[in-house]
Amino acid sequence: MGDEISTLMNNNKNKVILLRLRNNKTVRGNLQDFDIHMNLTLDDAEDISDNKTTKLGTILLRGDNILAVSLPDEES
Amino acid sequence: MGDEISTLMNNNKNKVILLRLRNNKTVRGNLQDFDIHMNLTLDDAEDISDNKTTKLGTILLRGDNILAVSLPDEES
Amino acid sequence: MGDEISTLMNNNKNKVILLRLRNNKTVRGNLQDFDIHMNLTLDDAEDISDNKTTKLGTILLRGDNILAVSLPDEES
Amino acid sequence: MGDEISTLMNNNKNKVILLRLRNNKTVRGNLQDFDIHMNLTLDDAEDISDNKTTKLGTILLRGDNILAVSLPDEES
Amino acid sequence: MGDEISTLMNNNKNKVILLRLRNNKTVRGNLQDFDIHMNLTLDDAEDISDNKTTKLGTILLRGDNILAVSLPDEES
Amino acid sequence: MGDEISTLMNNNKNKVILLRLRNNKTVRGNLQDFDIHMNLTLDDAEDISDNKTTKLGTILLRGDNILAVSLPDEES
Amino acid sequence: MGDEISTLMNNNKNKVILLRLRNNKTVRGNLQDFDIHMNLTLDDAEDISDNKTTKLGTILLRGDNILAVSLPDEES
C-alpha cells in the first residue's frame, strides 16, 4: 500500500467503513487499524450481505479477501 | 508498475476512468491516487455493471482485482 | 502483518478465537501462536461449520486460508 | 520479464498486438508501453472476442491476466 | 513460518500428523522434515479421505496445498 | 528457474517444444527465448488442442500458465 | 525448498518418482533435476491418470502445479 493510500486509510480510523469482499459478502465496521497488506481490524463489525445483518464483533480481516473499501465522505 | 505506466496513470489523476474487474463488474470513478500495486482510490465511484448504476462514493479498490483500466483520450 | 495487528493478536493469546475460512468453514480454538503470514496454532480446536461440532485437537492453520478472525471483546 | 523478452516487446512498440487473456477474451491494440510485470498500455484497443468488436480506447491491462501475446512478424 | 511455529513442528518430527488439504483430501503420515514454506515430507503416508485408505509411501507435499495440520497432543 | 533447468531450456532453443497449459490447451512452437519466470517466446506457434490446429505466429507466453513443457529428445 | 527437502530430492535423482498434480493428474518419470521452486525435469515421463498411460518423453514440469511427490523407498 503506497503512502497516499495509507494516509487516506489513516484519515478513516475510528470511522465506519464498508468492505466489499471477493466472495461477494459485504461487511461494515469501525476501522481500528490496518497494515500494508490491507489486513485491517474492525470494531462492531457486521456482515450485511443479502439484506441480513449478522454481528461479528471485533474482527481481523485479511486484506487479500478485499475487493474494495467504501470510505465515508471526507466532509461528513 | 513501471515508470512509464506510472506516468500515464499520473496524467489521469482527477479524470474519470473506467475499471473492468476480474469478477466481470465495471466500475467508473474519478481517479484520486494509486500505488505500485495498482491499488487506487476513486471519488464519485459507480458500479455500472449490467446496465444498472449503483453509487459507491469514495472507494479504495485493490489492484489485484483489476483486469484493465480504460483511460480517457489524452486530448479530450 | 503490521505491528499494530501483531499486538492485537498477541493480546488474544490463550483466548478462544473464531476463524472464518475462505472455504466457508468456521473453526474455533484457543490461540497459542501466530506468525507474520497469519499462520496460527490453536489448542482445543473445533470445526463448528453447519451446526455440527468436530473436534480437531491441536492444529496449525495456514494463514492464507483465513477470511477473518473474530476476536473476543477486549473487556471480556 | 527477462532482458531478451523485454527487447522483443520493445521491438513491437507502436505495432498492433493481440492479447489472449486468461478469461478467454481476446483484445487487440497498438502497444504503447509495458513493464516487467507485463502490465501494458494499448491505444485503439478493441475486445474482439466471440466475433464481436467492442472499442475500448486507451487501456492499461494488468499483466497477470495475460495468457499469451501474439506479435506481428518481424519482417512485416 | 515464524520461529514459534517452527519449534512446534520440530517437536512433532517422527510423530504421526494429519493433514487437511485445500482439495478436501485428508492425508496421514509420519513427519520427517519441513521447511519455511510448510513443504513437508512424510513417511508411511496414507490418503484417508472418504473412509478409504490408500497407501502413498514416502511423500513430499507442497505446503501451499495445506489447509491445516492436526498435531498429536503434547503429552501423548 | 534454477541453473540446471535453465541449461536444459537453453539446449532446446530453436527446437520445437510442446507446451501443456493449465487451461488444458496444448501449444507447439519453435523456442526462441525464455526468462526465469518461464515466460517464453515461440516462433511458428500453433494451438493444437482438441485435434484442431490454429496458427498463432510469434507469441510470448506467460510462464504462470504452463503446466509442463515437453522437450525433444537430446539425441534427436 | 529448504535444505533437508533439497537433500531428499537429490537422493532421488535418476530414480522413478510419482507426481500427483493439483489438476488431479498423475505423472510418473525418472527425476533428472529440480530447483528451489520444485520445478523439475523428468525423463521417460508418462501421464498415468485414469488407468491410461500416455507417453510424454522428457518434460519440464512447473513446481506450482504439484500437490505431492511420491518417492521410492530409501532402501529399494
mmCIF file with all atom_site columns, N, CA and C in Angstrom, chain F residues 8-71:
data_model
loop_
_atom_site.group_PDB
_atom_site.id
_atom_site.type_symbol
_atom_site.label_atom_id
_atom_site.label_alt_id
_atom_site.label_comp_id
_atom_site.label_asym_id
_atom_site.label_entity_id
_atom_site.label_seq_id
_atom_site.pdbx_PDB_ins_code
_atom_site.Cartn_x
_atom_site.Cartn_y
_atom_site.Cartn_z
_atom_site.occupancy
_atom_site.B_iso_or_equiv
_atom_site.pdbx_formal_charge
_atom_site.auth_seq_id
_atom_site.auth_comp_id
_atom_site.auth_asym_id
_atom_site.auth_atom_id
_atom_site.pdbx_PDB_model_num
ATOM 1   N N  . LEU F 1 8  ? 18.994 -26.711 -19.514 1.00 0.00 ? 8  LEU F N  1
ATOM 2   C CA . LEU F 1 8  ? 18.175 -27.608 -20.336 1.00 0.00 ? 8  LEU F CA 1
ATOM 3   C C  . LEU F 1 8  ? 17.355 -26.810 -21.339 1.00 0.00 ? 8  LEU F C  1
ATOM 4   N N  . MET F 1 9  ? 16.744 -25.716 -20.873 1.00 0.00 ? 9  MET F N  1
ATOM 5   C CA . MET F 1 9  ? 15.937 -24.887 -21.765 1.00 0.00 ? 9  MET F CA 1
ATOM 6   C C  . MET F 1 9  ? 16.828 -24.284 -22.853 1.00 0.00 ? 9  MET F C  1
ATOM 7   N N  . ASN F 1 10 ? 18.013 -23.820 -22.463 1.00 0.00 ? 10 ASN F N  1
ATOM 8   C CA . ASN F 1 10 ? 18.942 -23.248 -23.439 1.00 0.00 ? 10 ASN F CA 1
ATOM 9   C C  . ASN F 1 10 ? 19.285 -24.245 -24.537 1.00 0.00 ? 10 ASN F C  1
ATOM 10  N N  . ASN F 1 11 ? 19.431 -25.521 -24.156 1.00 0.00 ? 11 ASN F N  1
ATOM 11  C CA . ASN F 1 11 ? 19.762 -26.562 -25.134 1.00 0.00 ? 11 ASN F CA 1
ATOM 12  C C  . ASN F 1 11 ? 18.645 -26.796 -26.137 1.00 0.00 ? 11 ASN F C  1
ATOM 13  N N  . ASN F 1 12 ? 17.454 -26.281 -25.807 1.00 0.00 ? 12 ASN F N  1
ATOM 14  C CA . ASN F 1 12 ? 16.313 -26.514 -26.682 1.00 0.00 ? 12 ASN F CA 1
ATOM 15  C C  . ASN F 1 12 ? 15.916 -25.282 -27.483 1.00 0.00 ? 12 ASN F C  1
ATOM 16  N N  . LYS F 1 13 ? 16.744 -24.240 -27.451 1.00 0.00 ? 13 LYS F N  1
ATOM 17  C CA . LYS F 1 13 ? 16.447 -23.069 -28.276 1.00 0.00 ? 13 LYS F CA 1
ATOM 18  C C  . LYS F 1 13 ? 16.496 -23.466 -29.742 1.00 0.00 ? 13 LYS F C  1
ATOM 19  N N  . ASN F 1 14 ? 15.571 -22.891 -30.499 1.00 0.00 ? 14 ASN F N  1
ATOM 20  C CA . ASN F 1 14 ? 15.460 -23.179 -31.936 1.00 0.00 ? 14 ASN F CA 1
ATOM 21  C C  . ASN F 1 14 ? 15.020 -24.611 -32.223 1.00 0.00 ? 14 ASN F C  1
ATOM 22  N N  . LYS F 1 15 ? 14.449 -25.242 -31.214 1.00 0.00 ? 15 LYS F N  1
ATOM 23  C CA . LYS F 1 15 ? 13.841 -26.557 -31.416 1.00 0.00 ? 15 LYS F CA 1
ATOM 24  C C  . LYS F 1 15 ? 12.344 -26.432 -31.130 1.00 0.00 ? 15 LYS F C  1
ATOM 25  N N  . VAL F 1 16 ? 11.586 -27.391 -31.662 1.00 0.00 ? 16 VAL F N  1
ATOM 26  C CA . VAL F 1 16 ? 10.141 -27.379 -31.461 1.00 0.00 ? 16 VAL F CA 1
ATOM 27  C C  . VAL F 1 16 ? 9.815  -28.004 -30.107 1.00 0.00 ? 16 VAL F C  1
ATOM 28  N N  . ILE F 1 17 ? 9.115  -27.273 -29.273 1.00 0.00 ? 17 ILE F N  1
ATOM 29  C CA . ILE F 1 17 ? 8.684  -27.792 -27.976 1.00 0.00 ? 17 ILE F CA 1
ATOM 30  C C  . ILE F 1 17 ? 7.159  -27.800 -27.924 1.00 0.00 ? 17 ILE F C  1
ATOM 31  N N  . LEU F 1 18 ? 6.659  -28.551 -26.963 1.00 0.00 ? 18 LEU F N  1
ATOM 32  C CA . LEU F 1 18 ? 5.215  -28.702 -26.789 1.00 0.00 ? 18 LEU F CA 1
ATOM 33  C C  . LEU F 1 18 ? 4.869  -28.196 -25.401 1.00 0.00 ? 18 LEU F C  1
ATOM 34  N N  . LEU F 1 19 ? 3.907  -27.294 -25.328 1.00 0.00 ? 19 LEU F N  1
ATOM 35  C CA . LEU F 1 19 ? 3.502  -26.744 -24.032 1.00 0.00 ? 19 LEU F CA 1
ATOM 36  C C  . LEU F 1 19 ? 2.126  -27.258 -23.646 1.00 0.00 ? 19 LEU F C  1
ATOM 37  N N  . ARG F 1 20 ? 2.035  -27.835 -22.478 1.00 0.00 ? 20 ARG F N  1
ATOM 38  C CA . ARG F 1 20 ? 0.722  -28.181 -21.912 1.00 0.00 ? 20 ARG F CA 1
ATOM 39  C C  . ARG F 1 20 ? 0.378  -27.075 -20.921 1.00 0.00 ? 20 ARG F C  1
ATOM 40  N N  . LEU F 1 21 ? -0.770 -26.437 -21.140 1.00 0.00 ? 21 LEU F N  1
ATOM 41  C CA . LEU F 1 21 ? -1.138 -25.276 -20.324 1.00 0.00 ? 21 LEU F CA 1
ATOM 42  C C  . LEU F 1 21 ? -2.110 -25.655 -19.222 1.00 0.00 ? 21 LEU F C  1
ATOM 43  N N  . ARG F 1 22 ? -2.198 -24.805 -18.216 1.00 0.00 ? 22 ARG F N  1
ATOM 44  C CA . ARG F 1 22 ? -3.115 -25.048 -17.099 1.00 0.00 ? 22 ARG F CA 1
ATOM 45  C C  . ARG F 1 22 ? -4.579 -25.007 -17.526 1.00 0.00 ? 22 ARG F C  1
ATOM 46  N N  . ASN F 1 23 ? -4.858 -24.352 -18.634 1.00 0.00 ? 23 ASN F N  1
ATOM 47  C CA . ASN F 1 23 ? -6.256 -24.316 -19.119 1.00 0.00 ? 23 ASN F CA 1
ATOM 48  C C  . ASN F 1 23 ? -6.548 -25.485 -20.065 1.00 0.00 ? 23 ASN F C  1
ATOM 49  N N  . ASN F 1 24 ? -5.692 -26.508 -20.025 1.00 0.00 ? 24 ASN F N  1
ATOM 50  C CA . ASN F 1 24 ? -5.879 -27.729 -20.826 1.00 0.00 ? 24 ASN F CA 1
ATOM 51  C C  . ASN F 1 24 ? -5.601 -27.573 -22.312 1.00 0.00 ? 24 ASN F C  1
ATOM 52  N N  . LYS F 1 25 ? -5.141 -26.405 -22.735 1.00 0.00 ? 25 LYS F N  1
ATOM 53  C CA . LYS F 1 25 ? -4.755 -26.232 -24.129 1.00 0.00 ? 25 LYS F CA 1
ATOM 54  C C  . LYS F 1 25 ? -3.349 -26.804 -24.334 1.00 0.00 ? 25 LYS F C  1
ATOM 55  N N  . THR F 1 26 ? -3.042 -27.147 -25.587 1.00 0.00 ? 26 THR F N  1
ATOM 56  C CA . THR F 1 26 ? -1.699 -27.593 -25.955 1.00 0.00 ? 26 THR F CA 1
ATOM 57  C C  . THR F 1 26 ? -1.194 -26.701 -27.079 1.00 0.00 ? 26 THR F C  1
ATOM 58  N N  . VAL F 1 27 ? 0.004  -26.164 -26.897 1.00 0.00 ? 27 VAL F N  1
ATOM 59  C CA . VAL F 1 27 ? 0.589  -25.252 -27.874 1.00 0.00 ? 27 VAL F CA 1
ATOM 60  C C  . VAL F 1 27 ? 1.956  -25.795 -28.283 1.00 0.00 ? 27 VAL F C  1
ATOM 61  N N  . ARG F 1 28 ? 2.242  -25.747 -29.592 1.00 0.00 ? 28 ARG F N  1
ATOM 62  C CA . ARG F 1 28 ? 3.524  -26.218 -30.121 1.00 0.00 ? 28 ARG F CA 1
ATOM 63  C C  . ARG F 1 28 ? 4.214  -25.064 -30.821 1.00 0.00 ? 28 ARG F C  1
ATOM 64  N N  . GLY F 1 29 ? 5.533  -24.973 -30.714 1.00 0.00 ? 29 GLY F N  1
ATOM 65  C CA . GLY F 1 29 ? 6.231  -23.896 -31.413 1.00 0.00 ? 29 GLY F CA 1
ATOM 66  C C  . GLY F 1 29 ? 7.730  -24.025 -31.257 1.00 0.00 ? 29 GLY F C  1
ATOM 67  N N  . ASN F 1 30 ? 8.426  -23.150 -31.977 1.00 0.00 ? 30 ASN F N  1
ATOM 68  C CA . ASN F 1 30 ? 9.884  -23.161 -32.007 1.00 0.00 ? 30 ASN F CA 1
ATOM 69  C C  . ASN F 1 30 ? 10.411 -22.220 -30.917 1.00 0.00 ? 30 ASN F C  1
ATOM 70  N N  . LEU F 1 31 ? 11.081 -22.774 -29.917 1.00 0.00 ? 31 LEU F N  1
ATOM 71  C CA . LEU F 1 31 ? 11.512 -21.979 -28.768 1.00 0.00 ? 31 LEU F CA 1
ATOM 72  C C  . LEU F 1 31 ? 12.567 -20.949 -29.167 1.00 0.00 ? 31 LEU F C  1
ATOM 73  N N  . GLN F 1 32 ? 12.273 -19.687 -28.895 1.00 0.00 ? 32 GLN F N  1
ATOM 74  C CA . GLN F 1 32 ? 13.241 -18.620 -29.176 1.00 0.00 ? 32 GLN F CA 1
ATOM 75  C C  . GLN F 1 32 ? 13.965 -18.155 -27.924 1.00 0.00 ? 32 GLN F C  1
ATOM 76  N N  . ASP F 1 33 ? 13.182 -17.810 -26.911 1.00 0.00 ? 33 ASP F N  1
ATOM 77  C CA . ASP F 1 33 ? 13.786 -17.266 -25.700 1.00 0.00 ? 33 ASP F CA 1
ATOM 78  C C  . ASP F 1 33 ? 12.929 -17.596 -24.493 1.00 0.00 ? 33 ASP F C  1
ATOM 79  N N  . PHE F 1 34 ? 13.498 -17.409 -23.321 1.00 0.00 ? 34 PHE F N  1
ATOM 80  C CA . PHE F 1 34 ? 12.754 -17.637 -22.080 1.00 0.00 ? 34 PHE F CA 1
ATOM 81  C C  . PHE F 1 34 ? 13.438 -16.828 -20.981 1.00 0.00 ? 34 PHE F C  1
ATOM 82  N N  . ASP F 1 35 ? 12.731 -16.648 -19.851 1.00 0.00 ? 35 ASP F N  1
ATOM 83  C CA . ASP F 1 35 ? 13.361 -15.994 -18.702 1.00 0.00 ? 35 ASP F CA 1
ATOM 84  C C  . ASP F 1 35 ? 13.112 -16.825 -17.447 1.00 0.00 ? 35 ASP F C  1
ATOM 85  N N  . ILE F 1 36 ? 13.558 -16.322 -16.316 1.00 0.00 ? 36 ILE F N  1
ATOM 86  C CA . ILE F 1 36 ? 13.485 -17.118 -15.086 1.00 0.00 ? 36 ILE F CA 1
ATOM 87  C C  . ILE F 1 36 ? 12.057 -17.385 -14.629 1.00 0.00 ? 36 ILE F C  1
ATOM 88  N N  . HIS F 1 37 ? 11.075 -16.628 -15.119 1.00 0.00 ? 37 HIS F N  1
ATOM 89  C CA . HIS F 1 37 ? 9.679  -16.878 -14.758 1.00 0.00 ? 37 HIS F CA 1
ATOM 90  C C  . HIS F 1 37 ? 9.060  -17.919 -15.675 1.00 0.00 ? 37 HIS F C  1
ATOM 91  N N  . MET F 1 38 ? 9.862  -18.487 -16.583 1.00 0.00 ? 38 MET F N  1
ATOM 92  C CA . MET F 1 38 ? 9.390  -19.431 -17.594 1.00 0.00 ? 38 MET F CA 1
ATOM 93  C C  . MET F 1 38 ? 8.496  -18.743 -18.647 1.00 0.00 ? 38 MET F C  1
ATOM 94  N N  . ASN F 1 39 ? 8.470  -17.393 -18.633 1.00 0.00 ? 39 ASN F N  1
ATOM 95  C CA . ASN F 1 39 ? 7.909  -16.695 -19.792 1.00 0.00 ? 39 ASN F CA 1
ATOM 96  C C  . ASN F 1 39 ? 8.730  -17.117 -20.983 1.00 0.00 ? 39 ASN F C  1
ATOM 97  N N  . LEU F 1 40 ? 8.106  -17.416 -22.127 1.00 0.00 ? 40 LEU F N  1
ATOM 98  C CA . LEU F 1 40 ? 8.909  -17.833 -23.270 1.00 0.00 ? 40 LEU F CA 1
ATOM 99  C C  . LEU F 1 40 ? 8.298  -17.363 -24.575 1.00 0.00 ? 40 LEU F C  1
ATOM 100 N N  . THR F 1 41 ? 9.158  -17.218 -25.554 1.00 0.00 ? 41 THR F N  1
ATOM 101 C CA . THR F 1 41 ? 8.705  -16.799 -26.880 1.00 0.00 ? 41 THR F CA 1
ATOM 102 C C  . THR F 1 41 ? 8.886  -17.958 -27.856 1.00 0.00 ? 41 THR F C  1
ATOM 103 N N  . LEU F 1 42 ? 7.888  -18.095 -28.710 1.00 0.00 ? 42 LEU F N  1
ATOM 104 C CA . LEU F 1 42 ? 7.852  -19.175 -29.697 1.00 0.00 ? 42 LEU F CA 1
ATOM 105 C C  . LEU F 1 42 ? 7.645  -18.589 -31.086 1.00 0.00 ? 42 LEU F C  1
ATOM 106 N N  . ASP F 1 43 ? 8.329  -19.133 -32.063 1.00 0.00 ? 43 ASP F N  1
ATOM 107 C CA . ASP F 1 43 ? 8.034  -18.840 -33.471 1.00 0.00 ? 43 ASP F CA 1
ATOM 108 C C  . ASP F 1 43 ? 7.163  -19.960 -34.029 1.00 0.00 ? 43 ASP F C  1
ATOM 109 N N  . ASP F 1 44 ? 6.395  -19.632 -35.048 1.00 0.00 ? 44 ASP F N  1
ATOM 110 C CA . ASP F 1 44 ? 5.565  -20.649 -35.712 1.00 0.00 ? 44 ASP F CA 1
ATOM 111 C C  . ASP F 1 44 ? 4.715  -21.421 -34.716 1.00 0.00 ? 44 ASP F C  1
ATOM 112 N N  . ALA F 1 45 ? 4.162  -20.701 -33.742 1.00 0.00 ? 45 ALA F N  1
ATOM 113 C CA . ALA F 1 45 ? 3.356  -21.361 -32.711 1.00 0.00 ? 45 ALA F CA 1
ATOM 114 C C  . ALA F 1 45 ? 2.003  -21.792 -33.269 1.00 0.00 ? 45 ALA F C  1
ATOM 115 N N  . GLU F 1 46 ? 1.515  -22.880 -32.747 1.00 0.00 ? 46 GLU F N  1
ATOM 116 C CA . GLU F 1 46 ? 0.215  -23.424 -33.143 1.00 0.00 ? 46 GLU F CA 1
ATOM 117 C C  . GLU F 1 46 ? -0.513 -23.941 -31.910 1.00 0.00 ? 46 GLU F C  1
ATOM 118 N N  . ASP F 1 47 ? -1.777 -23.633 -31.810 1.00 0.00 ? 47 ASP F N  1
ATOM 119 C CA . ASP F 1 47 ? -2.629 -24.259 -30.796 1.00 0.00 ? 47 ASP F CA 1
ATOM 120 C C  . ASP F 1 47 ? -3.114 -25.573 -31.401 1.00 0.00 ? 47 ASP F C  1
ATOM 121 N N  . ILE F 1 48 ? -2.709 -26.690 -30.793 1.00 0.00 ? 48 ILE F N  1
ATOM 122 C CA . ILE F 1 48 ? -3.073 -27.993 -31.370 1.00 0.00 ? 48 ILE F CA 1
ATOM 123 C C  . ILE F 1 48 ? -4.024 -28.760 -30.449 1.00 0.00 ? 48 ILE F C  1
ATOM 124 N N  . SER F 1 49 ? -4.803 -28.019 -29.665 1.00 0.00 ? 49 SER F N  1
ATOM 125 C CA . SER F 1 49 ? -5.748 -28.661 -28.747 1.00 0.00 ? 49 SER F CA 1
ATOM 126 C C  . SER F 1 49 ? -6.922 -29.261 -29.523 1.00 0.00 ? 49 SER F C  1
ATOM 127 N N  . ASP F 1 50 ? -7.506 -30.300 -28.972 1.00 0.00 ? 50 ASP F N  1
ATOM 128 C CA . ASP F 1 50 ? -8.768 -30.841 -29.474 1.00 0.00 ? 50 ASP F CA 1
ATOM 129 C C  . ASP F 1 50 ? -8.696 -31.239 -30.948 1.00 0.00 ? 50 ASP F C  1
ATOM 130 N N  . ASN F 1 51 ? -7.552 -31.777 -31.356 1.00 0.00 ? 51 ASN F N  1
ATOM 131 C CA . ASN F 1 51 ? -7.410 -32.272 -32.726 1.00 0.00 ? 51 ASN F CA 1
ATOM 132 C C  . ASN F 1 51 ? -7.629 -31.211 -33.801 1.00 0.00 ? 51 ASN F C  1
ATOM 133 N N  . LYS F 1 52 ? -7.500 -29.942 -33.386 1.00 0.00 ? 52 LYS F N  1
ATOM 134 C CA . LYS F 1 52 ? -7.540 -28.858 -34.375 1.00 0.00 ? 52 LYS F CA 1
ATOM 135 C C  . LYS F 1 52 ? -6.218 -28.112 -34.306 1.00 0.00 ? 52 LYS F C  1
ATOM 136 N N  . THR F 1 53 ? -5.810 -27.490 -35.423 1.00 0.00 ? 53 THR F N  1
ATOM 137 C CA . THR F 1 53 ? -4.581 -26.702 -35.437 1.00 0.00 ? 53 THR F CA 1
ATOM 138 C C  . THR F 1 53 ? -4.913 -25.256 -35.799 1.00 0.00 ? 53 THR F C  1
ATOM 139 N N  . THR F 1 54 ? -4.586 -24.330 -34.897 1.00 0.00 ? 54 THR F N  1
ATOM 140 C CA . THR F 1 54 ? -4.793 -22.914 -35.155 1.00 0.00 ? 54 THR F CA 1
ATOM 141 C C  . THR F 1 54 ? -3.443 -22.214 -35.118 1.00 0.00 ? 54 THR F C  1
ATOM 142 N N  . LYS F 1 55 ? -3.111 -21.519 -36.224 1.00 0.00 ? 55 LYS F N  1
ATOM 143 C CA . LYS F 1 55 ? -1.813 -20.841 -36.283 1.00 0.00 ? 55 LYS F CA 1
ATOM 144 C C  . LYS F 1 55 ? -1.828 -19.611 -35.388 1.00 0.00 ? 55 LYS F C  1
ATOM 145 N N  . LEU F 1 56 ? -0.758 -19.454 -34.590 1.00 0.00 ? 56 LEU F N  1
ATOM 146 C CA . LEU F 1 56 ? -0.650 -18.324 -33.672 1.00 0.00 ? 56 LEU F CA 1
ATOM 147 C C  . LEU F 1 56 ? 0.504  -17.388 -34.038 1.00 0.00 ? 56 LEU F C  1
ATOM 148 N N  . GLY F 1 57 ? 1.395  -17.822 -34.920 1.00 0.00 ? 57 GLY F N  1
ATOM 149 C CA . GLY F 1 57 ? 2.545  -16.991 -35.293 1.00 0.00 ? 57 GLY F CA 1
ATOM 150 C C  . GLY F 1 57 ? 3.575  -16.901 -34.187 1.00 0.00 ? 57 GLY F C  1
ATOM 151 N N  . THR F 1 58 ? 4.162  -15.721 -34.030 1.00 0.00 ? 58 THR F N  1
ATOM 152 C CA . THR F 1 58 ? 5.136  -15.491 -32.962 1.00 0.00 ? 58 THR F CA 1
ATOM 153 C C  . THR F 1 58 ? 4.397  -15.081 -31.704 1.00 0.00 ? 58 THR F C  1
ATOM 154 N N  . ILE F 1 59 ? 4.602  -15.807 -30.618 1.00 0.00 ? 59 ILE F N  1
ATOM 155 C CA . ILE F 1 59 ? 3.910  -15.461 -29.377 1.00 0.00 ? 59 ILE F CA 1
ATOM 156 C C  . ILE F 1 59 ? 4.879  -15.378 -28.198 1.00 0.00 ? 59 ILE F C  1
ATOM 157 N N  . LEU F 1 60 ? 4.448  -14.574 -27.250 1.00 0.00 ? 60 LEU F N  1
ATOM 158 C CA . LEU F 1 60 ? 5.086  -14.520 -25.937 1.00 0.00 ? 60 LEU F CA 1
ATOM 159 C C  . LEU F 1 60 ? 4.080  -15.120 -24.975 1.00 0.00 ? 60 LEU F C  1
ATOM 160 N N  . LEU F 1 61 ? 4.457  -16.210 -24.335 1.00 0.00 ? 61 LEU F N  1
ATOM 161 C CA . LEU F 1 61 ? 3.539  -16.893 -23.431 1.00 0.00 ? 61 LEU F CA 1
ATOM 162 C C  . LEU F 1 61 ? 3.999  -16.706 -21.982 1.00 0.00 ? 61 LEU F C  1
ATOM 163 N N  . ARG F 1 62 ? 3.074  -16.284 -21.120 1.00 0.00 ? 62 ARG F N  1
ATOM 164 C CA . ARG F 1 62 ? 3.424  -16.083 -19.704 1.00 0.00 ? 62 ARG F CA 1
ATOM 165 C C  . ARG F 1 62 ? 3.646  -17.417 -19.021 1.00 0.00 ? 62 ARG F C  1
ATOM 166 N N  . GLY F 1 63 ? 4.748  -17.519 -18.289 1.00 0.00 ? 63 GLY F N  1
ATOM 167 C CA . GLY F 1 63 ? 5.133  -18.773 -17.668 1.00 0.00 ? 63 GLY F CA 1
ATOM 168 C C  . GLY F 1 63 ? 4.133  -19.320 -16.667 1.00 0.00 ? 63 GLY F C  1
ATOM 169 N N  . ASP F 1 64 ? 3.368  -18.443 -16.006 1.00 0.00 ? 64 ASP F N  1
ATOM 170 C CA . ASP F 1 64 ? 2.487  -18.952 -14.954 1.00 0.00 ? 64 ASP F CA 1
ATOM 171 C C  . ASP F 1 64 ? 1.269  -19.695 -15.498 1.00 0.00 ? 64 ASP F C  1
ATOM 172 N N  . ASN F 1 65 ? 1.132  -19.739 -16.819 1.00 0.00 ? 65 ASN F N  1
ATOM 173 C CA . ASN F 1 65 ? 0.056  -20.535 -17.415 1.00 0.00 ? 65 ASN F CA 1
ATOM 174 C C  . ASN F 1 65 ? 0.494  -21.943 -17.790 1.00 0.00 ? 65 ASN F C  1
ATOM 175 N N  . ILE F 1 66 ? 1.782  -22.233 -17.613 1.00 0.00 ? 66 ILE F N  1
ATOM 176 C CA . ILE F 1 66 ? 2.336  -23.504 -18.083 1.00 0.00 ? 66 ILE F CA 1
ATOM 177 C C  . ILE F 1 66 ? 2.194  -24.602 -17.030 1.00 0.00 ? 66 ILE F C  1
ATOM 178 N N  . LEU F 1 67 ? 1.726  -25.750 -17.483 1.00 0.00 ? 67 LEU F N  1
ATOM 179 C CA . LEU F 1 67 ? 1.733  -26.939 -16.639 1.00 0.00 ? 67 LEU F CA 1
ATOM 180 C C  . LEU F 1 67 ? 3.058  -27.675 -16.848 1.00 0.00 ? 67 LEU F C  1
ATOM 181 N N  . ALA F 1 68 ? 3.356  -28.014 -18.105 1.00 0.00 ? 68 ALA F N  1
ATOM 182 C CA . ALA F 1 68 ? 4.599  -28.733 -18.384 1.00 0.00 ? 68 ALA F CA 1
ATOM 183 C C  . ALA F 1 68 ? 5.058  -28.427 -19.803 1.00 0.00 ? 68 ALA F C  1
ATOM 184 N N  . VAL F 1 69 ? 6.357  -28.551 -20.002 1.00 0.00 ? 69 VAL F N  1
ATOM 185 C CA . VAL F 1 69 ? 6.978  -28.369 -21.311 1.00 0.00 ? 69 VAL F CA 1
ATOM 186 C C  . VAL F 1 69 ? 7.560  -29.709 -21.738 1.00 0.00 ? 69 VAL F C  1
ATOM 187 N N  . SER F 1 70 ? 7.104  -30.211 -22.902 1.00 0.00 ? 70 SER F N  1
ATOM 188 C CA . SER F 1 70 ? 7.711  -31.436 -23.439 1.00 0.00 ? 70 SER F CA 1
ATOM 189 C C  . SER F 1 70 ? 8.846  -31.040 -24.363 1.00 0.00 ? 70 SER F C  1
ATOM 190 N N  . LEU F 1 71 ? 10.029 -31.614 -24.090 1.00 0.00 ? 71 LEU F N  1
ATOM 191 C CA . LEU F 1 71 ? 11.229 -31.250 -24.834 1.00 0.00 ? 71 LEU F CA 1
ATOM 192 C C  . LEU F 1 71 ? 11.594 -32.374 -25.795 1.00 0.00 ? 71 LEU F C  1
#
